[in-house]
Short mmCIF file of C-alpha atoms and ligand atoms in Angstrom, two decimals:
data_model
loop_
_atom_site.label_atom_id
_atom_site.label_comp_id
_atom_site.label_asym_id
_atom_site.label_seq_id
_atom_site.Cartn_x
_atom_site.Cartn_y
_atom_site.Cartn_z
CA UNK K 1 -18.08 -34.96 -5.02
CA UNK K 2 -18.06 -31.00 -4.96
CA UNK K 3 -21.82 -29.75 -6.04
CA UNK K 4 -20.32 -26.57 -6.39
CA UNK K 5 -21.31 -23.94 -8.98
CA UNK K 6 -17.53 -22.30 -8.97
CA UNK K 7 -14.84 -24.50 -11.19
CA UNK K 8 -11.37 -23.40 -12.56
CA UNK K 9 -13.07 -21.62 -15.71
CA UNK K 10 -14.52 -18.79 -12.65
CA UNK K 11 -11.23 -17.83 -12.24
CA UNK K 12 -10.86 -16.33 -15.71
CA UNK K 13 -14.21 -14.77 -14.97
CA UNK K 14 -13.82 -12.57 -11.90
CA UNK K 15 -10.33 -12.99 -11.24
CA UNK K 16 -7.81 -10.44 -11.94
CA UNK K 17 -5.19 -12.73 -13.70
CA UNK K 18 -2.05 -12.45 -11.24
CA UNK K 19 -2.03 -15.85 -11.04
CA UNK K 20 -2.71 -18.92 -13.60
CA UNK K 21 -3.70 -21.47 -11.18
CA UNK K 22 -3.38 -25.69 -12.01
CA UNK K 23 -7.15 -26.81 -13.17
CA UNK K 24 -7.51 -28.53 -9.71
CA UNK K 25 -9.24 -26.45 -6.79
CA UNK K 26 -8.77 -28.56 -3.21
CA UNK K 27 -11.74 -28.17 -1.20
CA UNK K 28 -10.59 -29.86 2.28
CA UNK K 29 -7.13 -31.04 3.63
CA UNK K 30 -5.84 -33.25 6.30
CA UNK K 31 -2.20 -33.77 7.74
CA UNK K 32 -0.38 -33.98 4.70
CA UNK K 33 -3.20 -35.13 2.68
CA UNK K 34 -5.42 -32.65 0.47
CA UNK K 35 -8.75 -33.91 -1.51
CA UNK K 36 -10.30 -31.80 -4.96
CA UNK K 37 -13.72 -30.80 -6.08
CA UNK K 38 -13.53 -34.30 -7.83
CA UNK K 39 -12.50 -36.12 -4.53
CA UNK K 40 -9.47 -37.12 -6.11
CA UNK K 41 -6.56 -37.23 -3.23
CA UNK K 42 -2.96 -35.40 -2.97
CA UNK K 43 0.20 -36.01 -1.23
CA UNK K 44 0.91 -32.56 -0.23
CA UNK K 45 4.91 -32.17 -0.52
CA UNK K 46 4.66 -28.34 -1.14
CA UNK K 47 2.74 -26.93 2.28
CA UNK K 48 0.92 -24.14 0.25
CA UNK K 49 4.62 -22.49 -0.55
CA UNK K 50 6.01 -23.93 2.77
CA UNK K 51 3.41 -22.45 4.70
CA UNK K 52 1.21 -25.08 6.39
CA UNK K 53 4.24 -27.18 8.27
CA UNK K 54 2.29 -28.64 10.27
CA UNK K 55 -0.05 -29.92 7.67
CA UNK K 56 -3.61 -29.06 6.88
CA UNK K 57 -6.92 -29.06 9.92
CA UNK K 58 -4.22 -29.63 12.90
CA UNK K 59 -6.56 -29.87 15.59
CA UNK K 60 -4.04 -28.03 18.12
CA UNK K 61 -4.05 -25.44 15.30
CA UNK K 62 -7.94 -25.51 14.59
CA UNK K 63 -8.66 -25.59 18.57
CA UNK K 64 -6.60 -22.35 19.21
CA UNK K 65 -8.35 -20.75 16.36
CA UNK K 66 -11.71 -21.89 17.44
CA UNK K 67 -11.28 -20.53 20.79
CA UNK K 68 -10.28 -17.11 20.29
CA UNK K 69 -13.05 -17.38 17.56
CA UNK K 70 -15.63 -17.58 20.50
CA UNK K 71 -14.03 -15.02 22.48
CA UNK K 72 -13.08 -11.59 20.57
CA UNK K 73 -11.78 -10.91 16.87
CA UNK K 74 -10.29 -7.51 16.99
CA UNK K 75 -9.83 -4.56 18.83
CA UNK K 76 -7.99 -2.01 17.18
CA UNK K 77 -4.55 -0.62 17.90
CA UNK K 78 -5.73 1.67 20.08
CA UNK K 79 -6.05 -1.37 22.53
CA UNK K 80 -3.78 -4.41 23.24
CA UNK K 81 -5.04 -7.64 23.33
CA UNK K 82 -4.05 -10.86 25.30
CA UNK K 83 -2.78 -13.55 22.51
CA UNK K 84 -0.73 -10.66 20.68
CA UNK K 85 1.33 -9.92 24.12
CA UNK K 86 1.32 -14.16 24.44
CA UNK K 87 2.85 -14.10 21.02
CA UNK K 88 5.53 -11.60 21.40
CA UNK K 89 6.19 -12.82 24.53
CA UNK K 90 7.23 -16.50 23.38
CA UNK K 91 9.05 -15.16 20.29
CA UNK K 92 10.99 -13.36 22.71
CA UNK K 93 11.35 -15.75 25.20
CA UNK K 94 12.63 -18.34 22.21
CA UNK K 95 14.37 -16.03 19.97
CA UNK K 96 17.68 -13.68 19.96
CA UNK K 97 14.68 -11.00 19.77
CA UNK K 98 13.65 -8.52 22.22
CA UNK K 99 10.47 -6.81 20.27
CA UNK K 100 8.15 -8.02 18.12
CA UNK K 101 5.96 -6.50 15.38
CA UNK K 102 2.76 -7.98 14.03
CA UNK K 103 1.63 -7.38 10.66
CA UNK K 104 -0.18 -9.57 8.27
CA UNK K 105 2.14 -10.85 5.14
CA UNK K 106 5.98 -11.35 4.64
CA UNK K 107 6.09 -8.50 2.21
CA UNK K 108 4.72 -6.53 4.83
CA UNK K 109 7.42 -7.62 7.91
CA UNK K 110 9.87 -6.99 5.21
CA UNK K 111 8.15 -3.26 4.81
CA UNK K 112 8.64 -2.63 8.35
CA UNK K 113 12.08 -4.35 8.09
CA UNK K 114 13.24 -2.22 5.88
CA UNK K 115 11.36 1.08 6.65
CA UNK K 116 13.03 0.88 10.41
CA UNK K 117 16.93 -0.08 9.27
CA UNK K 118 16.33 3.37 7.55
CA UNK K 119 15.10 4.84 10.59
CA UNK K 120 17.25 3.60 12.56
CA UNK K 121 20.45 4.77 10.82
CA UNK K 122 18.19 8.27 10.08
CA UNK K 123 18.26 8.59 14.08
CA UNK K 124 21.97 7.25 14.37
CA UNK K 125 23.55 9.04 10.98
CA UNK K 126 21.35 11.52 10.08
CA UNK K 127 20.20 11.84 6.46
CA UNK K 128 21.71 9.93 3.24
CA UNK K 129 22.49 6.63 4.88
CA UNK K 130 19.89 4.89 3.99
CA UNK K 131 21.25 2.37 1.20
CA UNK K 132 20.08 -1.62 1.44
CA UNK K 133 22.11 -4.24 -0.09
CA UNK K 134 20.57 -7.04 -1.09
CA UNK K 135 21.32 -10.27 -3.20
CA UNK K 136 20.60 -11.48 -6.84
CA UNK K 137 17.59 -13.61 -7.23
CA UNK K 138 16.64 -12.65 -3.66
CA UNK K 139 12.61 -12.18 -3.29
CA UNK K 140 11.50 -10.48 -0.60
CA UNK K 141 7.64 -9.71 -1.12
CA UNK K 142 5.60 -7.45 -3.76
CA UNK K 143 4.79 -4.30 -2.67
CA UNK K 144 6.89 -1.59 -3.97
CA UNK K 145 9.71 -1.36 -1.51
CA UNK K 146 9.83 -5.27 -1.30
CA UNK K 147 10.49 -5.76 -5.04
CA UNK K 148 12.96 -3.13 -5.54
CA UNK K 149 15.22 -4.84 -2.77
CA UNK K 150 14.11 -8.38 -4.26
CA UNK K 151 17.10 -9.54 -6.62
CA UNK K 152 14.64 -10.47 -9.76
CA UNK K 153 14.41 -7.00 -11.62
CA UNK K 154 11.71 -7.98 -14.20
CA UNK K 155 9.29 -8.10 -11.00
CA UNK K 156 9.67 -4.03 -11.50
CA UNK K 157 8.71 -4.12 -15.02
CA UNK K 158 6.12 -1.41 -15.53
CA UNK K 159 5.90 -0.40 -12.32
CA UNK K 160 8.91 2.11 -12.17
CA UNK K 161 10.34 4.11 -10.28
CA UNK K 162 10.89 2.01 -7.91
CA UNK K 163 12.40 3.31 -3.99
CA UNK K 164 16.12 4.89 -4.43
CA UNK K 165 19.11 3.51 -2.60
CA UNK K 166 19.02 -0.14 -2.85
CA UNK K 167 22.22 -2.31 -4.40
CA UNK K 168 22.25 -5.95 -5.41
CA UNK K 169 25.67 -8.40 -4.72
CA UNK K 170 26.15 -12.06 -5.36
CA UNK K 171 24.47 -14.52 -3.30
CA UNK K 172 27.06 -16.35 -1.07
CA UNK K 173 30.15 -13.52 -2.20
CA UNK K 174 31.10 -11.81 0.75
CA UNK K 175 33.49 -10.02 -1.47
CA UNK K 176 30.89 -8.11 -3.73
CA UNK K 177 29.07 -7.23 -0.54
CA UNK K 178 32.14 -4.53 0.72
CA UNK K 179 32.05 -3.52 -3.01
CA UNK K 180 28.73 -2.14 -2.30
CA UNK K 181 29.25 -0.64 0.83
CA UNK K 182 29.62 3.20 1.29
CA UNK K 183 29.21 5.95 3.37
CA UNK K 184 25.49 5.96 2.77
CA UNK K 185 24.71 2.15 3.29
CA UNK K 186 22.58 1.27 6.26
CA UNK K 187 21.72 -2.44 6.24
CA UNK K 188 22.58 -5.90 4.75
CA UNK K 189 19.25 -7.94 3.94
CA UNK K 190 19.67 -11.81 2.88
CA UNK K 191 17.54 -14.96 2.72
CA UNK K 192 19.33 -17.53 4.80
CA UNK K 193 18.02 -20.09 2.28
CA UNK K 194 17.18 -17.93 -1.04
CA UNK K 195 13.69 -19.51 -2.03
CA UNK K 196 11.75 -18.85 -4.39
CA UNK K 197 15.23 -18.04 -6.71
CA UNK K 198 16.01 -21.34 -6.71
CA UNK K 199 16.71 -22.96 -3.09
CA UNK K 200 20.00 -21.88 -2.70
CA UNK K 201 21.29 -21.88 0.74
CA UNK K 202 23.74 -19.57 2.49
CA UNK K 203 27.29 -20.86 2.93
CA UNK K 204 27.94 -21.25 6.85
CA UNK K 205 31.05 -18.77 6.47
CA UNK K 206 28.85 -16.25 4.36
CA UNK K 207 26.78 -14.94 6.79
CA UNK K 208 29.62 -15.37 9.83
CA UNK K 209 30.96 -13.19 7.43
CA UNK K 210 27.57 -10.98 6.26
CA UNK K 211 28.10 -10.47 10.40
CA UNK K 212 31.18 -9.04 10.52
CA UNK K 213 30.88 -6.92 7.55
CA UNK K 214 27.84 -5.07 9.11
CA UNK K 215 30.18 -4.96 12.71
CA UNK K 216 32.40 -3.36 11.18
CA UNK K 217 30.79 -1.12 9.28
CA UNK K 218 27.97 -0.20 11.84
CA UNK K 219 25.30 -1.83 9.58
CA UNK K 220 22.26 -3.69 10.34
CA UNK K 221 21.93 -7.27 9.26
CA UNK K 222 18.55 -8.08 7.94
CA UNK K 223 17.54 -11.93 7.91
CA UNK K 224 14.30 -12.57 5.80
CA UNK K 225 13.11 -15.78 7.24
CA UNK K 226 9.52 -15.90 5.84
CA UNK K 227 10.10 -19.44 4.01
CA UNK K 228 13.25 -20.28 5.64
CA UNK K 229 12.11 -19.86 9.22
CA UNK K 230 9.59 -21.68 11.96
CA UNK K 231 11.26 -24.90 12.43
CA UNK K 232 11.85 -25.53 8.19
CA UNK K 233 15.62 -26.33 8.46
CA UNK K 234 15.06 -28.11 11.91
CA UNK K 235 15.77 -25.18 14.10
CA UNK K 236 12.86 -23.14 15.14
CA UNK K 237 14.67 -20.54 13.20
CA UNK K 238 17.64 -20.75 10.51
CA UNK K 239 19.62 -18.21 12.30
CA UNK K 240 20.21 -20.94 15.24
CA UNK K 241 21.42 -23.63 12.43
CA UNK K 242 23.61 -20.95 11.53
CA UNK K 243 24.81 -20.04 14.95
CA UNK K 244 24.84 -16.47 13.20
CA UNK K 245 22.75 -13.82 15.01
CA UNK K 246 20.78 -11.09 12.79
CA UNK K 247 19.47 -7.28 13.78
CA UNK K 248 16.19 -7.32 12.41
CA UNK K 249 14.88 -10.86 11.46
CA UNK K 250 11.17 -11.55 10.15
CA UNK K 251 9.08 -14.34 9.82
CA UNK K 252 5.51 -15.38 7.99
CA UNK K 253 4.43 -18.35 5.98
CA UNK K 254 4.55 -21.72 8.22
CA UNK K 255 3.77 -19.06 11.52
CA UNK K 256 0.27 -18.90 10.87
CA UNK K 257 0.26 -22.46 9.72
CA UNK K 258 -2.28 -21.04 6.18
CA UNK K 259 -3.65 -18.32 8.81
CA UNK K 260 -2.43 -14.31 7.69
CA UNK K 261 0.58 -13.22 10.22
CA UNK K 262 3.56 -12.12 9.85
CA UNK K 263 6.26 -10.48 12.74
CA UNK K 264 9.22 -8.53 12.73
CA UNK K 265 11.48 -9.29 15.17
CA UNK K 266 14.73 -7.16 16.87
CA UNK K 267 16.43 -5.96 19.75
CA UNK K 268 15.35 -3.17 21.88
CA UNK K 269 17.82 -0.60 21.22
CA UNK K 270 16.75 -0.98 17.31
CA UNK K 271 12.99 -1.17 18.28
CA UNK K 272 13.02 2.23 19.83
CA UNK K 273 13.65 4.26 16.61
CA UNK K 274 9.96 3.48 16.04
CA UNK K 275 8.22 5.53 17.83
CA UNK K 276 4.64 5.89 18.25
CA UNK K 277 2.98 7.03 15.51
CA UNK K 278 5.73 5.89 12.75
CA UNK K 279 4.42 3.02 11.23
CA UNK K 280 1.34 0.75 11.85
CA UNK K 281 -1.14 -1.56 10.35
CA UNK K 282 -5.00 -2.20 11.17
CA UNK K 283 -5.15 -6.21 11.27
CA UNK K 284 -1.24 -6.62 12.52
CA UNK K 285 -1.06 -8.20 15.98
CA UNK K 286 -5.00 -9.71 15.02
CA UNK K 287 -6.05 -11.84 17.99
CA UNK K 288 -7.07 -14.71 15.73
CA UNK K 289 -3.77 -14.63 13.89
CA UNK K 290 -1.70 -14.49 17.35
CA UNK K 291 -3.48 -16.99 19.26
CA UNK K 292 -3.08 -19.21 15.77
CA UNK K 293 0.61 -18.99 15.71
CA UNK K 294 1.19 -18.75 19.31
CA UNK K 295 -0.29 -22.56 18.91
CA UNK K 296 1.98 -23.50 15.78
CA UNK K 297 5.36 -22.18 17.40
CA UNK K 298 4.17 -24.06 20.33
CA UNK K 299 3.92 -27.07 18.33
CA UNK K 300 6.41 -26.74 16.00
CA UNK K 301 9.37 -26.30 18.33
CA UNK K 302 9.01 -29.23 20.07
CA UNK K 303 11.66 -31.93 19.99
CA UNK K 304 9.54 -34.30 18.34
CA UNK K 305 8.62 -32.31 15.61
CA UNK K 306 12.04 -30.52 15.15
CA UNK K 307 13.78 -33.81 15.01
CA UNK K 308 12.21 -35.23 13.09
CA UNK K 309 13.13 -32.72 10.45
CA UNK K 310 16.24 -34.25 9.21
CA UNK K 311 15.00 -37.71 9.38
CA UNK K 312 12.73 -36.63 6.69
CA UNK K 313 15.05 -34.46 4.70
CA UNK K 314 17.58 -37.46 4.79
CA UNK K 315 15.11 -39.70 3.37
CA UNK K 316 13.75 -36.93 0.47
CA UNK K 317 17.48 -36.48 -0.65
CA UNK K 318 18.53 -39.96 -0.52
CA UNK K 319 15.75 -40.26 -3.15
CA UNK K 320 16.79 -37.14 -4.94
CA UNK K 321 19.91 -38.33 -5.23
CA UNK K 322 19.59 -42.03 -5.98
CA UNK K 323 17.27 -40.23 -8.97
CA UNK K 324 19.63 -38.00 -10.25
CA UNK K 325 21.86 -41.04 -10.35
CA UNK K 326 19.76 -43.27 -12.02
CA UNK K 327 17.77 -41.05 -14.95
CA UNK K 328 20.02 -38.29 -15.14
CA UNK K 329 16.75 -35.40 -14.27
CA UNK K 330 18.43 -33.41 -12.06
CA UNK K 331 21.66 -31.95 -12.23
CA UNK K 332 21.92 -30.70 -8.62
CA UNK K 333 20.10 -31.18 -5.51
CA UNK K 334 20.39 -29.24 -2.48
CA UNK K 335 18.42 -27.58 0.53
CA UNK K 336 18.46 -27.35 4.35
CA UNK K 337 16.10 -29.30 6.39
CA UNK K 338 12.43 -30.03 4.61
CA UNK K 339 13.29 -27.34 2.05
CA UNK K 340 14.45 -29.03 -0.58
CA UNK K 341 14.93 -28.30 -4.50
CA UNK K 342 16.18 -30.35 -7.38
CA UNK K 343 17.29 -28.80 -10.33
CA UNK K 344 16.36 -29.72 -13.62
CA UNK K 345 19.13 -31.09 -16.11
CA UNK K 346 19.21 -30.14 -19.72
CA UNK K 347 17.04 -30.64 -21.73
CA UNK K 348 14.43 -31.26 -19.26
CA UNK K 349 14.50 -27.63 -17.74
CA UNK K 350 13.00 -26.30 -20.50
CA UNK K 351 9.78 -27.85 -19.23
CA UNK K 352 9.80 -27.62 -15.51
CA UNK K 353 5.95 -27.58 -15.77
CA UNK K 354 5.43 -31.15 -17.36
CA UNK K 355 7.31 -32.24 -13.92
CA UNK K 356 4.67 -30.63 -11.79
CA UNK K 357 1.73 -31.98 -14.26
CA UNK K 358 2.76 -35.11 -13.85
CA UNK K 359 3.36 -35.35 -10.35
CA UNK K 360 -0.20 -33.69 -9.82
CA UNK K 361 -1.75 -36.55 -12.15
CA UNK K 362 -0.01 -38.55 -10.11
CA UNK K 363 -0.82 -37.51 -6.76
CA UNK K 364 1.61 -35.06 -5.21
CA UNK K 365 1.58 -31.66 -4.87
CA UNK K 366 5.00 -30.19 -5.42
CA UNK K 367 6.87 -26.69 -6.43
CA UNK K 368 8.78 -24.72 -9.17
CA UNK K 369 11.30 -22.26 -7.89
CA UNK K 370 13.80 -20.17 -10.27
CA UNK K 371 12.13 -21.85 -13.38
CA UNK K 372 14.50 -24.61 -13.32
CA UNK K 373 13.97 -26.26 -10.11
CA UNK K 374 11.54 -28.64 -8.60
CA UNK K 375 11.14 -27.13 -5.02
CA UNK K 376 9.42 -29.30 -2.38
CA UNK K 377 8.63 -28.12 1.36
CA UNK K 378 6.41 -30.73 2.58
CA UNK K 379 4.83 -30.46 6.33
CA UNK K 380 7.50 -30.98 8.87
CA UNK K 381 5.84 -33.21 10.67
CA UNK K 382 4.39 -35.41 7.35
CA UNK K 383 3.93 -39.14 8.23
CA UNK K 384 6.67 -40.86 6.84
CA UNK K 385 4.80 -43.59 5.23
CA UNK K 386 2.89 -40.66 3.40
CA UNK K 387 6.22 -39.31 2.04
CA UNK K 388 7.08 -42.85 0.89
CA UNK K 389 4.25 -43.01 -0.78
CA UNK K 390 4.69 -39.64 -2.43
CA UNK K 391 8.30 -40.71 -3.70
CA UNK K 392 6.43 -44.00 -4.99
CA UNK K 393 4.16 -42.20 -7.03
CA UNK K 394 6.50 -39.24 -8.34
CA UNK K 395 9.45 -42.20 -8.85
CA UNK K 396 6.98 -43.74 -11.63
CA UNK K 397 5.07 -40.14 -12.74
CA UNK K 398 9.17 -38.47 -13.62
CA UNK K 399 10.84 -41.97 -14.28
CA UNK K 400 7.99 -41.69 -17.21
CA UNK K 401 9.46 -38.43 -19.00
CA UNK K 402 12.83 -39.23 -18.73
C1 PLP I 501 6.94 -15.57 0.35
C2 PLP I 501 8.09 -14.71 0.73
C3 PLP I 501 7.95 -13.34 0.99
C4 PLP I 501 6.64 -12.61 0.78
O1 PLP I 501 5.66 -13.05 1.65
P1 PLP I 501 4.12 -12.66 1.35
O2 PLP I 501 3.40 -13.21 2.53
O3 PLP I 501 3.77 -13.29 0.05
O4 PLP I 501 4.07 -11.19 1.27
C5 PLP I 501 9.04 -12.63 1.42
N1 PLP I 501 10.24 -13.22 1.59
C6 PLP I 501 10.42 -14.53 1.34
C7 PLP I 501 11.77 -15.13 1.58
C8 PLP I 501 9.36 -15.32 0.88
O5 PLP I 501 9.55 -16.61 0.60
#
């Protein structure tokens, strides 16, 4: 029992209303277990939004942050500092990348992203090729520059005018891509697996051929890997299910494991159109962050945890699909490793948010994604008897409104 003085009725209070949080307010997690002010217990199939992939109060992940905790929390960019050059040097050592760039949120890797494929081509082109394509229903962050490439317009509403020179094609249409290309395009950006629009992955053959459009064209393909990335489709990053190598890739969410960090990641000859002095941010490269997710890549790409990926996403969409089957909810189901969505059938997704009561009064703590579908991105390494027991209870909770 929580003797605290803050409940759900604070929010409305001192909040500024961005957000219209569920009633419940967890107060302590463990592995894929998370408890409420109430004590009542959750399944956790959702990982924050895929974030915490290795589940909540690790103790690998707790220990690394406890240690740097004792020694030193910041020094400025003025100075290095010794889990930062850890960090980039294991995403280098275990990525296509020869750089790394720390900064503190996806929408912020995407920023630099973005900021440096115009850069780049500035230093290569000159001026006026500086155009981003970029898919419908994409999301790629909040800020300003991040929601003008993102694919949902409305998330511009009232904030206008947006950055210039960014075009939108059709997710998994290679064809509408080289519509959009001109003389004053500079880079291709793509979620390998689209998620917050709706868990739609990437064909295998549409980014071989997003790959050789930008070859041949001189572009720079962008892969935004903040959900899809650190170990969520069973490789330690999409790009090597894929077998399809980006320019500029970047990564967030699950790397921190719930602690802020984010990194952009390239090749060298890219890197070096930012110079010193052309972009920067206070907390990126933060030893506590970096000595965090040096831990969770550490952990995460492992055999056992990796493999153990599609073990679990067999068993989740053998149950999605025996469900479909059986009560007629969902009228597709599809993902790639433990990122899973099932979309809602008519008439049931015009109220995607009784599903995620439900399975909340129930136990389990699952996702919406492009209004229709139920998205789940449970920690890769959940026990499997705890994901049996989530299907259990969401089996009777959805059986119950269909
Ligand atoms: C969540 C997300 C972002 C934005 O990350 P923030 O940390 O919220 O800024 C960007 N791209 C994708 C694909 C995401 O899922």
């Amino acid at each position: 029992m929580s003797n605290s003085s803050v409940n759900r009725a604070t929010f409305d209070e001192v909040m500024v209303p961005t957000y219209a949080p569920g009633d419940v307010i967890p107060v302590s997690g463990e592995g894929a277990r998370v408890w409420d002010q109430e004590g009542n217990e959750y399944i956790d199939l959702a990982g924050g939004i895929a974030v915490t992939a290795l589940g909540h109060s690790h103790p690998g992940v707790m220990a690394a942050l406890q240690e740097q905790a004792a020694k030193i929390w910041h020094v400025s960019n003025v100075m290095t500092n010794e889990p930062a050059l850890q960090l980039g040097q294991y995403l280098c050592e275990n990525t296509f990348a020869e750089k790394a760039f720390f900064a503190n949120s996806g929408a912020e890797a995407n920023e630099a992203a973005f900021k440096l494929a115009r850069r780049y081509s500035w230093d290569h082109h000159g001026d006026g090729r500086h155009e981003i394509i970029a898919f419908d229903g994409s999301f790629h962050g909040r800020t300003l520059f991040t929601v003008a490439v993102g694919g949902q317009p409305k998330y511009l509403d009232g904030f206008r005018p947006g950055p210039e020179g960014v075009r939108h094609a059709t997710f998994n249409d290679a064809a509408s891509v080289k519509e959009q290309i001109s003389d004053r395009t500079c880079a291709i950006v793509v979620e390998p697996v689209q998620g917050e629009g709706g868990v739609r992955p990437a064909d295998y053959g549409f980014l071989r051929e997003l790959r050789r459009i930008c070859d041949d064209n001189g572009l720079l393909l962008i892969f935004d890997e903040v959900q899809c990335g650190v170990g969520r489709t069973g490789r330690l990053y999409a790009y090597q299910d894929y077998h399809v190598e980006p320019d500029i890739l970047t990564t967030a969410k699950a790397l921190g494991n719930g602690f802020p960090i984010s990194a952009m990641l390239t090749r060298a000859d890219i890197a070096a159109s930012f110079t010193v002095g052309t972009h920067g941010t206070t907390y990126g490269g933060n030893p506590l962050a970096c000595a965090v997710a040096r831990r969770v890549l550490e952990l995460v790409n492992t055999k056992e945890v990796l493999d153990g990926v599609p073990k679990r996403q067999q068993r989740l969409s053998d149950w999605l699909e025996a469900m479909a089957e059986e009560t007629g909810l969902f009228r597709d189901v599809r993902g790639r490793g433990l990122l899973m969505g099932a979309e809602l059938a008519a008439p049931y997704d015009e109220n995607t948010k009784a599903f995620v009561s439900a399975a909340l009064e129930a136990g389990v703590l699952v996702l919406v994604a492009g209004g229709t579908v139920l998205r789940f991105a449970p920690p890769l390494n959940i026990p499997m008897p705890d994901l049996n027991e989530a299907l259990d209870r969401l089996e009777a909770a959805w059986k119950a409104l269909s």
